[in-house]
mmCIF file of N, CA and C in Angstrom:
data_model
loop_
_atom_site.group_PDB
_atom_site.id
_atom_site.type_symbol
_atom_site.label_atom_id
_atom_site.label_comp_id
_atom_site.label_asym_id
_atom_site.label_seq_id
_atom_site.Cartn_x
_atom_site.Cartn_y
_atom_site.Cartn_z
ATOM 1 N N MET D 1274 -205.158 46.503 -80.200
ATOM 2 C CA MET D 1274 -205.117 47.372 -79.036
ATOM 3 C C MET D 1274 -203.925 48.363 -79.163
ATOM 4 N N LEU D 1275 -202.789 47.861 -79.610
ATOM 5 C CA LEU D 1275 -201.615 48.701 -79.728
ATOM 6 C C LEU D 1275 -201.863 49.854 -80.693
ATOM 7 N N GLN D 1276 -202.467 49.544 -81.816
ATOM 8 C CA GLN D 1276 -202.802 50.564 -82.836
ATOM 9 C C GLN D 1276 -203.670 51.657 -82.262
ATOM 10 N N VAL D 1277 -204.647 51.249 -81.499
ATOM 11 C CA VAL D 1277 -205.573 52.267 -80.859
ATOM 12 C C VAL D 1277 -204.756 53.147 -79.848
ATOM 13 N N TYR D 1278 -203.884 52.529 -79.123
ATOM 14 C CA TYR D 1278 -203.023 53.266 -78.179
ATOM 15 C C TYR D 1278 -202.184 54.231 -78.918
ATOM 16 N N LEU D 1279 -201.466 53.781 -79.941
ATOM 17 C CA LEU D 1279 -200.621 54.651 -80.736
ATOM 18 C C LEU D 1279 -201.355 55.793 -81.411
ATOM 19 N N ALA D 1280 -202.572 55.515 -81.913
ATOM 20 C CA ALA D 1280 -203.312 56.570 -82.545
ATOM 21 C C ALA D 1280 -203.751 57.634 -81.493
ATOM 22 N N GLY D 1281 -204.117 57.167 -80.269
ATOM 23 C CA GLY D 1281 -204.428 58.133 -79.229
ATOM 24 C C GLY D 1281 -203.247 58.948 -78.816
ATOM 25 N N SER D 1282 -202.072 58.371 -78.696
ATOM 26 C CA SER D 1282 -200.906 59.095 -78.267
ATOM 27 C C SER D 1282 -200.453 60.071 -79.351
ATOM 28 N N VAL D 1283 -200.633 59.698 -80.627
ATOM 29 C CA VAL D 1283 -200.274 60.598 -81.731
ATOM 30 C C VAL D 1283 -201.160 61.766 -81.720
ATOM 31 N N SER D 1284 -202.474 61.610 -81.489
ATOM 32 C CA SER D 1284 -203.396 62.758 -81.517
ATOM 33 C C SER D 1284 -203.072 63.664 -80.343
ATOM 34 N N TRP D 1285 -202.728 63.183 -79.179
ATOM 35 C CA TRP D 1285 -202.359 64.068 -78.033
ATOM 36 C C TRP D 1285 -201.043 64.775 -78.353
ATOM 37 N N ALA D 1286 -200.100 64.098 -78.996
ATOM 38 C CA ALA D 1286 -198.873 64.733 -79.364
ATOM 39 C C ALA D 1286 -199.134 65.865 -80.349
ATOM 40 N N THR D 1287 -199.990 65.566 -81.314
ATOM 41 C CA THR D 1287 -200.295 66.609 -82.318
ATOM 42 C C THR D 1287 -201.014 67.794 -81.706
ATOM 43 N N ALA D 1288 -201.921 67.525 -80.769
ATOM 44 C CA ALA D 1288 -202.622 68.666 -80.071
ATOM 45 C C ALA D 1288 -201.614 69.468 -79.189
ATOM 46 N N TRP D 1289 -200.702 68.756 -78.556
ATOM 47 C CA TRP D 1289 -199.664 69.436 -77.772
ATOM 48 C C TRP D 1289 -198.831 70.385 -78.579
ATOM 49 N N VAL D 1290 -198.393 69.902 -79.773
ATOM 50 C CA VAL D 1290 -197.572 70.721 -80.666
ATOM 51 C C VAL D 1290 -198.391 71.891 -81.214
ATOM 52 N N CYS D 1291 -199.617 71.664 -81.578
ATOM 53 C CA CYS D 1291 -200.478 72.736 -82.150
ATOM 54 C C CYS D 1291 -200.721 73.818 -81.129
ATOM 55 N N LEU D 1292 -200.833 73.434 -79.837
ATOM 56 C CA LEU D 1292 -201.102 74.415 -78.786
ATOM 57 C C LEU D 1292 -199.857 75.124 -78.295
ATOM 58 N N THR D 1293 -198.742 74.458 -78.315
ATOM 59 C CA THR D 1293 -197.521 75.073 -77.753
ATOM 60 C C THR D 1293 -196.646 75.777 -78.737
ATOM 61 N N TYR D 1294 -196.640 75.333 -79.980
ATOM 62 C CA TYR D 1294 -195.748 75.864 -81.024
ATOM 63 C C TYR D 1294 -195.904 77.395 -81.152
ATOM 64 N N PRO D 1295 -197.110 77.948 -81.321
ATOM 65 C CA PRO D 1295 -197.169 79.385 -81.481
ATOM 66 C C PRO D 1295 -196.761 80.167 -80.186
ATOM 67 N N ILE D 1296 -197.049 79.567 -79.031
ATOM 68 C CA ILE D 1296 -196.677 80.248 -77.778
ATOM 69 C C ILE D 1296 -195.102 80.265 -77.745
ATOM 70 N N TYR D 1297 -194.512 79.128 -78.055
ATOM 71 C CA TYR D 1297 -193.064 79.013 -77.929
ATOM 72 C C TYR D 1297 -192.385 80.098 -78.767
ATOM 73 N N TYR D 1298 -192.794 80.227 -80.082
ATOM 74 C CA TYR D 1298 -192.126 81.156 -80.945
ATOM 75 C C TYR D 1298 -192.486 82.652 -80.536
ATOM 76 N N THR D 1299 -193.657 82.904 -80.023
ATOM 77 C CA THR D 1299 -194.001 84.219 -79.572
ATOM 78 C C THR D 1299 -193.180 84.629 -78.412
ATOM 79 N N VAL D 1300 -193.074 83.725 -77.381
ATOM 80 C CA VAL D 1300 -192.236 83.980 -76.220
ATOM 81 C C VAL D 1300 -190.760 84.209 -76.579
ATOM 82 N N ARG D 1301 -190.265 83.395 -77.512
ATOM 83 C CA ARG D 1301 -188.891 83.575 -77.917
ATOM 84 C C ARG D 1301 -188.656 84.968 -78.580
ATOM 85 N N ARG D 1302 -189.632 85.367 -79.375
ATOM 86 C CA ARG D 1302 -189.498 86.672 -80.045
ATOM 87 C C ARG D 1302 -189.551 87.784 -79.000
ATOM 88 N N TRP D 1303 -190.488 87.707 -78.044
ATOM 89 C CA TRP D 1303 -190.552 88.723 -77.023
ATOM 90 C C TRP D 1303 -189.340 88.815 -76.191
ATOM 91 N N GLN D 1304 -188.711 87.675 -75.954
ATOM 92 C CA GLN D 1304 -187.516 87.603 -75.109
ATOM 93 C C GLN D 1304 -186.270 88.074 -75.931
ATOM 94 N N GLY D 1305 -186.381 88.061 -77.220
ATOM 95 C CA GLY D 1305 -185.257 88.482 -78.014
ATOM 96 C C GLY D 1305 -184.138 87.500 -78.064
ATOM 97 N N VAL D 1306 -184.494 86.204 -77.971
ATOM 98 C CA VAL D 1306 -183.463 85.143 -77.971
ATOM 99 C C VAL D 1306 -182.916 84.960 -79.431
ATOM 100 N N PRO D 1307 -181.603 85.089 -79.619
ATOM 101 C CA PRO D 1307 -181.036 84.878 -80.936
ATOM 102 C C PRO D 1307 -181.257 83.424 -81.413
ATOM 103 N N ALA D 1308 -181.436 83.270 -82.726
ATOM 104 C CA ALA D 1308 -181.799 81.979 -83.282
ATOM 105 C C ALA D 1308 -180.796 80.919 -82.959
ATOM 106 N N LEU D 1309 -179.516 81.185 -83.111
ATOM 107 C CA LEU D 1309 -178.476 80.147 -82.887
ATOM 108 C C LEU D 1309 -178.469 79.747 -81.408
ATOM 109 N N LEU D 1310 -178.564 80.724 -80.480
ATOM 110 C CA LEU D 1310 -178.612 80.360 -79.075
ATOM 111 C C LEU D 1310 -179.833 79.548 -78.707
ATOM 112 N N GLY D 1311 -181.005 79.898 -79.342
ATOM 113 C CA GLY D 1311 -182.225 79.147 -79.058
ATOM 114 C C GLY D 1311 -182.078 77.718 -79.570
ATOM 115 N N LEU D 1312 -181.475 77.567 -80.750
ATOM 116 C CA LEU D 1312 -181.265 76.180 -81.294
ATOM 117 C C LEU D 1312 -180.384 75.421 -80.384
ATOM 118 N N PHE D 1313 -179.311 76.013 -79.887
ATOM 119 C CA PHE D 1313 -178.365 75.327 -78.980
ATOM 120 C C PHE D 1313 -179.111 74.854 -77.715
ATOM 121 N N VAL D 1314 -179.923 75.749 -77.130
ATOM 122 C CA VAL D 1314 -180.654 75.395 -75.943
ATOM 123 C C VAL D 1314 -181.622 74.271 -76.217
ATOM 124 N N ASP D 1315 -182.384 74.446 -77.306
ATOM 125 C CA ASP D 1315 -183.335 73.406 -77.682
ATOM 126 C C ASP D 1315 -182.690 72.064 -77.789
ATOM 127 N N LEU D 1316 -181.553 72.022 -78.539
ATOM 128 C CA LEU D 1316 -180.881 70.696 -78.802
ATOM 129 C C LEU D 1316 -180.259 70.145 -77.484
ATOM 130 N N THR D 1317 -179.869 71.070 -76.650
ATOM 131 C CA THR D 1317 -179.274 70.643 -75.383
ATOM 132 C C THR D 1317 -180.314 69.943 -74.515
ATOM 133 N N ILE D 1318 -181.508 70.447 -74.560
ATOM 134 C CA ILE D 1318 -182.599 69.872 -73.777
ATOM 135 C C ILE D 1318 -183.077 68.580 -74.473
ATOM 136 N N ILE D 1319 -183.184 68.500 -75.805
ATOM 137 C CA ILE D 1319 -183.726 67.404 -76.480
ATOM 138 C C ILE D 1319 -182.769 66.210 -76.590
ATOM 139 N N ALA D 1320 -181.487 66.515 -76.715
ATOM 140 C CA ALA D 1320 -180.500 65.459 -77.006
ATOM 141 C C ALA D 1320 -180.461 64.352 -75.932
ATOM 142 N N PRO D 1321 -180.420 64.695 -74.667
ATOM 143 C CA PRO D 1321 -180.399 63.601 -73.596
ATOM 144 C C PRO D 1321 -181.654 62.735 -73.689
ATOM 145 N N ILE D 1322 -182.851 63.338 -73.957
ATOM 146 C CA ILE D 1322 -184.063 62.611 -74.062
ATOM 147 C C ILE D 1322 -184.037 61.691 -75.220
ATOM 148 N N ALA D 1323 -183.547 62.191 -76.383
ATOM 149 C CA ALA D 1323 -183.474 61.324 -77.596
ATOM 150 C C ALA D 1323 -182.485 60.205 -77.397
ATOM 151 N N LEU D 1324 -181.333 60.462 -76.722
ATOM 152 C CA LEU D 1324 -180.429 59.409 -76.446
ATOM 153 C C LEU D 1324 -180.979 58.356 -75.548
ATOM 154 N N ALA D 1325 -181.749 58.779 -74.506
ATOM 155 C CA ALA D 1325 -182.453 57.812 -73.629
ATOM 156 C C ALA D 1325 -183.413 56.936 -74.380
ATOM 157 N N VAL D 1326 -184.119 57.527 -75.267
ATOM 158 C CA VAL D 1326 -185.118 56.726 -76.047
ATOM 159 C C VAL D 1326 -184.362 55.720 -76.983
ATOM 160 N N LEU D 1327 -183.289 56.162 -77.583
ATOM 161 C CA LEU D 1327 -182.474 55.275 -78.393
ATOM 162 C C LEU D 1327 -181.930 54.114 -77.600
ATOM 163 N N CYS D 1328 -181.424 54.383 -76.380
ATOM 164 C CA CYS D 1328 -180.928 53.307 -75.544
ATOM 165 C C CYS D 1328 -181.977 52.404 -75.116
ATOM 166 N N TRP D 1329 -183.155 52.959 -74.809
ATOM 167 C CA TRP D 1329 -184.315 52.151 -74.335
ATOM 168 C C TRP D 1329 -184.816 51.160 -75.423
ATOM 169 N N GLN D 1330 -184.823 51.636 -76.674
ATOM 170 C CA GLN D 1330 -185.311 50.838 -77.749
ATOM 171 C C GLN D 1330 -184.258 49.740 -78.113
ATOM 172 N N GLY D 1331 -182.984 50.015 -78.013
ATOM 173 C CA GLY D 1331 -181.977 48.988 -78.224
ATOM 174 C C GLY D 1331 -181.683 48.690 -79.676
ATOM 175 N N ASP D 1332 -182.708 48.442 -80.507
ATOM 176 C CA ASP D 1332 -182.481 48.073 -81.872
ATOM 177 C C ASP D 1332 -181.952 49.201 -82.687
ATOM 178 N N SER D 1333 -182.151 50.441 -82.255
ATOM 179 C CA SER D 1333 -181.703 51.606 -83.048
ATOM 180 C C SER D 1333 -180.169 51.611 -83.247
ATOM 181 N N PHE D 1334 -179.457 51.311 -82.175
ATOM 182 C CA PHE D 1334 -178.013 51.261 -82.278
ATOM 183 C C PHE D 1334 -177.537 50.043 -83.084
ATOM 184 N N ALA D 1335 -178.250 48.982 -83.050
ATOM 185 C CA ALA D 1335 -177.897 47.808 -83.829
ATOM 186 C C ALA D 1335 -177.930 48.050 -85.290
ATOM 187 N N VAL D 1336 -178.911 48.839 -85.755
ATOM 188 C CA VAL D 1336 -179.060 49.185 -87.161
ATOM 189 C C VAL D 1336 -177.858 50.016 -87.585
ATOM 190 N N MET D 1337 -177.445 51.033 -86.765
ATOM 191 C CA MET D 1337 -176.338 51.908 -87.114
ATOM 192 C C MET D 1337 -175.006 51.169 -87.049
ATOM 193 N N SER D 1338 -174.824 50.332 -86.064
ATOM 194 C CA SER D 1338 -173.479 49.756 -85.895
ATOM 195 C C SER D 1338 -173.141 48.709 -86.939
ATOM 196 N N GLY D 1339 -174.083 48.354 -87.784
ATOM 197 C CA GLY D 1339 -173.828 47.364 -88.831
ATOM 198 C C GLY D 1339 -172.858 47.819 -89.925
ATOM 199 N N SER D 1340 -172.888 49.119 -90.249
ATOM 200 C CA SER D 1340 -171.976 49.598 -91.310
ATOM 201 C C SER D 1340 -171.565 51.008 -91.083
ATOM 202 N N LEU D 1341 -170.372 51.297 -91.620
ATOM 203 C CA LEU D 1341 -169.818 52.623 -91.457
ATOM 204 C C LEU D 1341 -170.685 53.643 -92.355
ATOM 205 N N SER D 1342 -171.171 53.204 -93.449
ATOM 206 C CA SER D 1342 -171.944 54.083 -94.304
ATOM 207 C C SER D 1342 -173.207 54.552 -93.563
ATOM 208 N N MET D 1343 -173.850 53.609 -92.824
ATOM 209 C CA MET D 1343 -175.025 53.988 -92.047
ATOM 210 C C MET D 1343 -174.715 55.006 -90.974
ATOM 211 N N VAL D 1344 -173.611 54.883 -90.328
ATOM 212 C CA VAL D 1344 -173.196 55.852 -89.343
ATOM 213 C C VAL D 1344 -172.953 57.238 -89.953
ATOM 214 N N ALA D 1345 -172.338 57.178 -91.131
ATOM 215 C CA ALA D 1345 -172.081 58.509 -91.877
ATOM 216 C C ALA D 1345 -173.416 59.120 -92.291
ATOM 217 N N LEU D 1346 -174.375 58.294 -92.729
ATOM 218 C CA LEU D 1346 -175.668 58.787 -93.144
ATOM 219 C C LEU D 1346 -176.419 59.430 -91.917
ATOM 220 N N VAL D 1347 -176.316 58.783 -90.749
ATOM 221 C CA VAL D 1347 -177.014 59.337 -89.601
ATOM 222 C C VAL D 1347 -176.368 60.660 -89.118
ATOM 223 N N VAL D 1348 -175.032 60.688 -89.170
ATOM 224 C CA VAL D 1348 -174.339 61.913 -88.779
ATOM 225 C C VAL D 1348 -174.660 63.020 -89.829
ATOM 226 N N GLY D 1349 -174.689 62.659 -91.153
ATOM 227 C CA GLY D 1349 -175.062 63.708 -92.136
ATOM 228 C C GLY D 1349 -176.474 64.170 -91.926
ATOM 229 N N LEU D 1350 -177.406 63.249 -91.620
ATOM 230 C CA LEU D 1350 -178.778 63.660 -91.327
ATOM 231 C C LEU D 1350 -178.821 64.604 -90.106
ATOM 232 N N GLY D 1351 -178.001 64.334 -89.117
ATOM 233 C CA GLY D 1351 -177.963 65.271 -87.942
ATOM 234 C C GLY D 1351 -177.522 66.685 -88.372
ATOM 235 N N VAL D 1352 -176.519 66.718 -89.221
ATOM 236 C CA VAL D 1352 -175.992 68.030 -89.603
ATOM 237 C C VAL D 1352 -177.065 68.764 -90.449
ATOM 238 N N ILE D 1353 -177.656 68.055 -91.424
ATOM 239 C CA ILE D 1353 -178.719 68.630 -92.247
ATOM 240 C C ILE D 1353 -179.856 69.101 -91.365
ATOM 241 N N SER D 1354 -180.234 68.299 -90.382
ATOM 242 C CA SER D 1354 -181.330 68.695 -89.497
ATOM 243 C C SER D 1354 -181.009 69.922 -88.666
ATOM 244 N N ALA D 1355 -179.810 70.021 -88.217
ATOM 245 C CA ALA D 1355 -179.357 71.215 -87.420
ATOM 246 C C ALA D 1355 -179.399 72.449 -88.275
ATOM 247 N N VAL D 1356 -178.920 72.348 -89.500
ATOM 248 C CA VAL D 1356 -178.886 73.529 -90.428
ATOM 249 C C VAL D 1356 -180.366 73.905 -90.760
ATOM 250 N N ALA D 1357 -181.224 72.914 -90.942
ATOM 251 C CA ALA D 1357 -182.610 73.224 -91.262
ATOM 252 C C ALA D 1357 -183.288 73.900 -90.081
ATOM 253 N N MET D 1358 -183.004 73.421 -88.870
ATOM 254 C CA MET D 1358 -183.621 74.028 -87.714
ATOM 255 C C MET D 1358 -183.098 75.392 -87.484
ATOM 256 N N GLN D 1359 -181.818 75.597 -87.727
ATOM 257 C CA GLN D 1359 -181.244 76.963 -87.546
ATOM 258 C C GLN D 1359 -181.869 77.932 -88.561
ATOM 259 N N SER D 1360 -182.063 77.464 -89.723
ATOM 260 C CA SER D 1360 -182.655 78.254 -90.779
ATOM 261 C C SER D 1360 -184.097 78.610 -90.433
ATOM 262 N N ASN D 1361 -184.811 77.666 -89.939
ATOM 263 C CA ASN D 1361 -186.209 77.878 -89.454
ATOM 264 C C ASN D 1361 -186.221 78.921 -88.362
ATOM 265 N N LEU D 1362 -185.364 78.764 -87.406
ATOM 266 C CA LEU D 1362 -185.336 79.747 -86.283
ATOM 267 C C LEU D 1362 -184.916 81.097 -86.721
ATOM 268 N N GLN D 1363 -184.006 81.153 -87.678
ATOM 269 C CA GLN D 1363 -183.609 82.538 -88.177
ATOM 270 C C GLN D 1363 -184.741 83.174 -88.921
ATOM 271 N N ALA D 1364 -185.444 82.376 -89.702
ATOM 272 C CA ALA D 1364 -186.639 82.931 -90.408
ATOM 273 C C ALA D 1364 -187.712 83.377 -89.416
ATOM 274 N N SER D 1365 -187.819 82.658 -88.296
ATOM 275 C CA SER D 1365 -188.877 83.073 -87.334
ATOM 276 C C SER D 1365 -188.527 84.416 -86.681
ATOM 277 N N SER D 1366 -187.248 84.760 -86.663
ATOM 278 C CA SER D 1366 -186.930 86.038 -86.023
ATOM 279 C C SER D 1366 -186.979 87.161 -87.096
ATOM 280 N N LEU D 1367 -186.909 86.867 -88.354
ATOM 281 C CA LEU D 1367 -186.842 87.855 -89.379
ATOM 282 C C LEU D 1367 -188.212 88.190 -89.925
ATOM 283 N N LEU D 1368 -189.145 87.221 -89.907
ATOM 284 C CA LEU D 1368 -190.453 87.413 -90.508
ATOM 285 C C LEU D 1368 -191.504 87.721 -89.468
ATOM 286 N N PRO D 1369 -192.539 88.437 -89.921
ATOM 287 C CA PRO D 1369 -193.668 88.623 -88.985
ATOM 288 C C PRO D 1369 -194.242 87.283 -88.573
ATOM 289 N N VAL D 1370 -194.782 87.155 -87.367
ATOM 290 C CA VAL D 1370 -195.243 85.923 -86.854
ATOM 291 C C VAL D 1370 -196.327 85.339 -87.715
ATOM 292 N N ASN D 1371 -197.299 86.200 -88.183
ATOM 293 C CA ASN D 1371 -198.386 85.624 -88.982
ATOM 294 C C ASN D 1371 -197.894 85.082 -90.356
ATOM 295 N N LEU D 1372 -196.922 85.703 -90.960
ATOM 296 C CA LEU D 1372 -196.369 85.213 -92.260
ATOM 297 C C LEU D 1372 -195.571 84.005 -91.982
ATOM 298 N N PHE D 1373 -194.776 83.927 -90.993
ATOM 299 C CA PHE D 1373 -193.978 82.780 -90.677
ATOM 300 C C PHE D 1373 -194.888 81.564 -90.433
ATOM 301 N N GLY D 1374 -195.989 81.798 -89.652
ATOM 302 C CA GLY D 1374 -196.922 80.705 -89.419
ATOM 303 C C GLY D 1374 -197.546 80.175 -90.677
ATOM 304 N N MET D 1375 -197.927 81.055 -91.621
ATOM 305 C CA MET D 1375 -198.566 80.602 -92.848
ATOM 306 C C MET D 1375 -197.528 79.920 -93.729
ATOM 307 N N LEU D 1376 -196.294 80.405 -93.807
ATOM 308 C CA LEU D 1376 -195.287 79.730 -94.588
ATOM 309 C C LEU D 1376 -194.938 78.347 -94.035
ATOM 310 N N SER D 1377 -195.168 78.141 -92.725
ATOM 311 C CA SER D 1377 -194.842 76.871 -92.129
ATOM 312 C C SER D 1377 -195.753 75.757 -92.705
ATOM 313 N N TYR D 1378 -196.901 76.145 -93.330
ATOM 314 C CA TYR D 1378 -197.764 75.142 -93.900
ATOM 315 C C TYR D 1378 -197.240 74.778 -95.354
ATOM 316 N N LEU D 1379 -196.393 75.540 -95.910
ATOM 317 C CA LEU D 1379 -195.952 75.292 -97.238
ATOM 318 C C LEU D 1379 -195.085 74.078 -97.324
ATOM 319 N N GLU D 1380 -194.231 73.815 -96.421
ATOM 320 C CA GLU D 1380 -193.292 72.690 -96.395
ATOM 321 C C GLU D 1380 -194.027 71.349 -96.400
ATOM 322 N N PRO D 1381 -195.027 71.121 -95.451
ATOM 323 C CA PRO D 1381 -195.744 69.833 -95.604
ATOM 324 C C PRO D 1381 -196.502 69.657 -96.868
ATOM 325 N N ALA D 1382 -197.043 70.754 -97.362
ATOM 326 C CA ALA D 1382 -197.814 70.675 -98.665
ATOM 327 C C ALA D 1382 -196.852 70.259 -99.816
ATOM 328 N N LEU D 1383 -195.646 70.877 -99.850
ATOM 329 C CA LEU D 1383 -194.702 70.451 -100.873
ATOM 330 C C LEU D 1383 -194.217 69.016 -100.708
ATOM 331 N N MET D 1384 -194.115 68.554 -99.445
ATOM 332 C CA MET D 1384 -193.701 67.182 -99.231
ATOM 333 C C MET D 1384 -194.762 66.235 -99.707
ATOM 334 N N PHE D 1385 -196.074 66.641 -99.530
ATOM 335 C CA PHE D 1385 -197.174 65.842 -99.972
ATOM 336 C C PHE D 1385 -197.153 65.736 -101.503
ATOM 337 N N VAL D 1386 -196.967 66.852 -102.177
ATOM 338 C CA VAL D 1386 -196.901 66.847 -103.646
ATOM 339 C C VAL D 1386 -195.729 66.010 -104.108
ATOM 340 N N LEU D 1387 -194.579 66.220 -103.522
ATOM 341 C CA LEU D 1387 -193.367 65.473 -103.867
ATOM 342 C C LEU D 1387 -193.585 63.968 -103.668
ATOM 343 N N SER D 1388 -194.227 63.567 -102.575
ATOM 344 C CA SER D 1388 -194.453 62.102 -102.404
ATOM 345 C C SER D 1388 -195.363 61.509 -103.489
ATOM 346 N N ILE D 1389 -196.281 62.247 -103.984
ATOM 347 C CA ILE D 1389 -197.194 61.749 -105.016
ATOM 348 C C ILE D 1389 -196.544 61.813 -106.381
ATOM 349 N N VAL D 1390 -195.942 62.936 -106.702
ATOM 350 C CA VAL D 1390 -195.396 63.171 -108.079
ATOM 351 C C VAL D 1390 -194.110 62.456 -108.303
ATOM 352 N N VAL D 1391 -193.147 62.540 -107.392
ATOM 353 C CA VAL D 1391 -191.839 61.996 -107.591
ATOM 354 C C VAL D 1391 -191.735 60.588 -107.065
ATOM 355 N N LEU D 1392 -192.235 60.359 -105.844
ATOM 356 C CA LEU D 1392 -192.016 59.061 -105.184
ATOM 357 C C LEU D 1392 -193.160 58.119 -105.487
ATOM 358 N N ASN D 1393 -194.184 58.496 -106.268
ATOM 359 C CA ASN D 1393 -195.334 57.679 -106.651
ATOM 360 C C ASN D 1393 -195.994 57.077 -105.450
ATOM 361 N N GLU D 1394 -196.175 57.831 -104.394
ATOM 362 C CA GLU D 1394 -196.879 57.373 -103.226
ATOM 363 C C GLU D 1394 -198.350 57.158 -103.512
ATOM 364 N N VAL D 1395 -198.874 56.104 -103.058
ATOM 365 C CA VAL D 1395 -200.316 55.791 -103.253
ATOM 366 C C VAL D 1395 -201.037 56.478 -102.076
ATOM 367 N N VAL D 1396 -201.973 57.364 -102.355
ATOM 368 C CA VAL D 1396 -202.733 58.099 -101.307
ATOM 369 C C VAL D 1396 -204.144 57.587 -101.320
ATOM 370 N N SER D 1397 -204.594 57.114 -100.137
ATOM 371 C CA SER D 1397 -205.965 56.610 -100.031
ATOM 372 C C SER D 1397 -206.925 57.775 -100.066
ATOM 373 N N THR D 1398 -208.158 57.426 -100.209
ATOM 374 C CA THR D 1398 -209.197 58.400 -100.213
ATOM 375 C C THR D 1398 -209.328 59.082 -98.885
ATOM 376 N N GLU D 1399 -209.177 58.357 -97.784
ATOM 377 C CA GLU D 1399 -209.271 58.913 -96.460
ATOM 378 C C GLU D 1399 -208.137 60.004 -96.280
ATOM 379 N N LYS D 1400 -206.961 59.681 -96.742
ATOM 380 C CA LYS D 1400 -205.864 60.606 -96.551
ATOM 381 C C LYS D 1400 -206.066 61.878 -97.405
ATOM 382 N N MET D 1401 -206.621 61.712 -98.656
ATOM 383 C CA MET D 1401 -206.927 62.830 -99.481
ATOM 384 C C MET D 1401 -207.967 63.725 -98.853
ATOM 385 N N LEU D 1402 -208.974 63.073 -98.296
ATOM 386 C CA LEU D 1402 -210.053 63.855 -97.600
ATOM 387 C C LEU D 1402 -209.508 64.602 -96.387
ATOM 388 N N SER D 1403 -208.649 63.955 -95.593
ATOM 389 C CA SER D 1403 -208.044 64.611 -94.455
ATOM 390 C C SER D 1403 -207.222 65.781 -94.916
ATOM 391 N N PHE D 1404 -206.374 65.625 -95.940
ATOM 392 C CA PHE D 1404 -205.560 66.713 -96.383
ATOM 393 C C PHE D 1404 -206.424 67.833 -96.950
ATOM 394 N N GLY D 1405 -207.510 67.467 -97.629
ATOM 395 C CA GLY D 1405 -208.408 68.472 -98.159
ATOM 396 C C GLY D 1405 -209.074 69.309 -97.055
ATOM 397 N N LEU D 1406 -209.466 68.630 -95.969
ATOM 398 C CA LEU D 1406 -210.056 69.339 -94.867
ATOM 399 C C LEU D 1406 -209.060 70.257 -94.124
ATOM 400 N N ILE D 1407 -207.836 69.784 -94.003
ATOM 401 C CA ILE D 1407 -206.847 70.641 -93.447
ATOM 402 C C ILE D 1407 -206.673 71.934 -94.202
ATOM 403 N N TRP D 1408 -206.524 71.742 -95.518
ATOM 404 C CA TRP D 1408 -206.304 72.948 -96.398
ATOM 405 C C TRP D 1408 -207.604 73.822 -96.450
ATOM 406 N N ALA D 1409 -208.743 73.233 -96.378
ATOM 407 C CA ALA D 1409 -209.946 74.051 -96.303
ATOM 408 C C ALA D 1409 -209.966 74.921 -95.027
ATOM 409 N N GLY D 1410 -209.516 74.385 -93.952
ATOM 410 C CA GLY D 1410 -209.416 75.136 -92.718
ATOM 411 C C GLY D 1410 -208.379 76.257 -92.809
ATOM 412 N N ILE D 1411 -207.260 75.957 -93.495
ATOM 413 C CA ILE D 1411 -206.230 76.991 -93.696
ATOM 414 C C ILE D 1411 -206.746 78.097 -94.576
ATOM 415 N N LEU D 1412 -207.467 77.741 -95.622
ATOM 416 C CA LEU D 1412 -208.054 78.765 -96.496
ATOM 417 C C LEU D 1412 -209.051 79.620 -95.773
ATOM 418 N N MET D 1413 -209.835 79.020 -94.928
ATOM 419 C CA MET D 1413 -210.794 79.810 -94.091
ATOM 420 C C MET D 1413 -210.061 80.762 -93.204
ATOM 421 N N MET D 1414 -208.919 80.322 -92.585
ATOM 422 C CA MET D 1414 -208.149 81.301 -91.737
ATOM 423 C C MET D 1414 -207.556 82.399 -92.531
ATOM 424 N N ILE D 1415 -207.080 82.061 -93.744
ATOM 425 C CA ILE D 1415 -206.533 83.129 -94.562
ATOM 426 C C ILE D 1415 -207.584 84.153 -94.970
ATOM 427 N N GLY D 1416 -208.826 83.661 -95.274
ATOM 428 C CA GLY D 1416 -209.865 84.543 -95.693
ATOM 429 C C GLY D 1416 -210.386 85.459 -94.598
ATOM 430 N N GLN D 1417 -210.092 85.199 -93.424
ATOM 431 C CA GLN D 1417 -210.616 86.107 -92.321
ATOM 432 C C GLN D 1417 -209.812 87.326 -92.191
#
């Protein structure tokens, strides 16, 4: 039952992101919000929610508090994530919206190839079929 619930919540989350992501970047561009300011506002809104989830789960802090190296890795991941997000937002303000949207598909595709080639990830037939259908849809959009 839990797996069905999680699968349903993931699909709603995916649909929410797919529907709101283009609107979000279009509105930001029309408003002329600078990338760094937008990143700061985004993180200011998201940080308390993320902290509340971490506190609610409880085990998350226990994993980190076990070693200083784990704390350093988490802080480093935060810095890398902030730089990546800032770079993404800067690119969104410099590139045309349609080009930025199409390039946004490149990163997951490269991660997919990296997981198979470098990390030797085993990919099931269902996952390959799903990935193929996604790229077929993208190619159809490009062809129009």
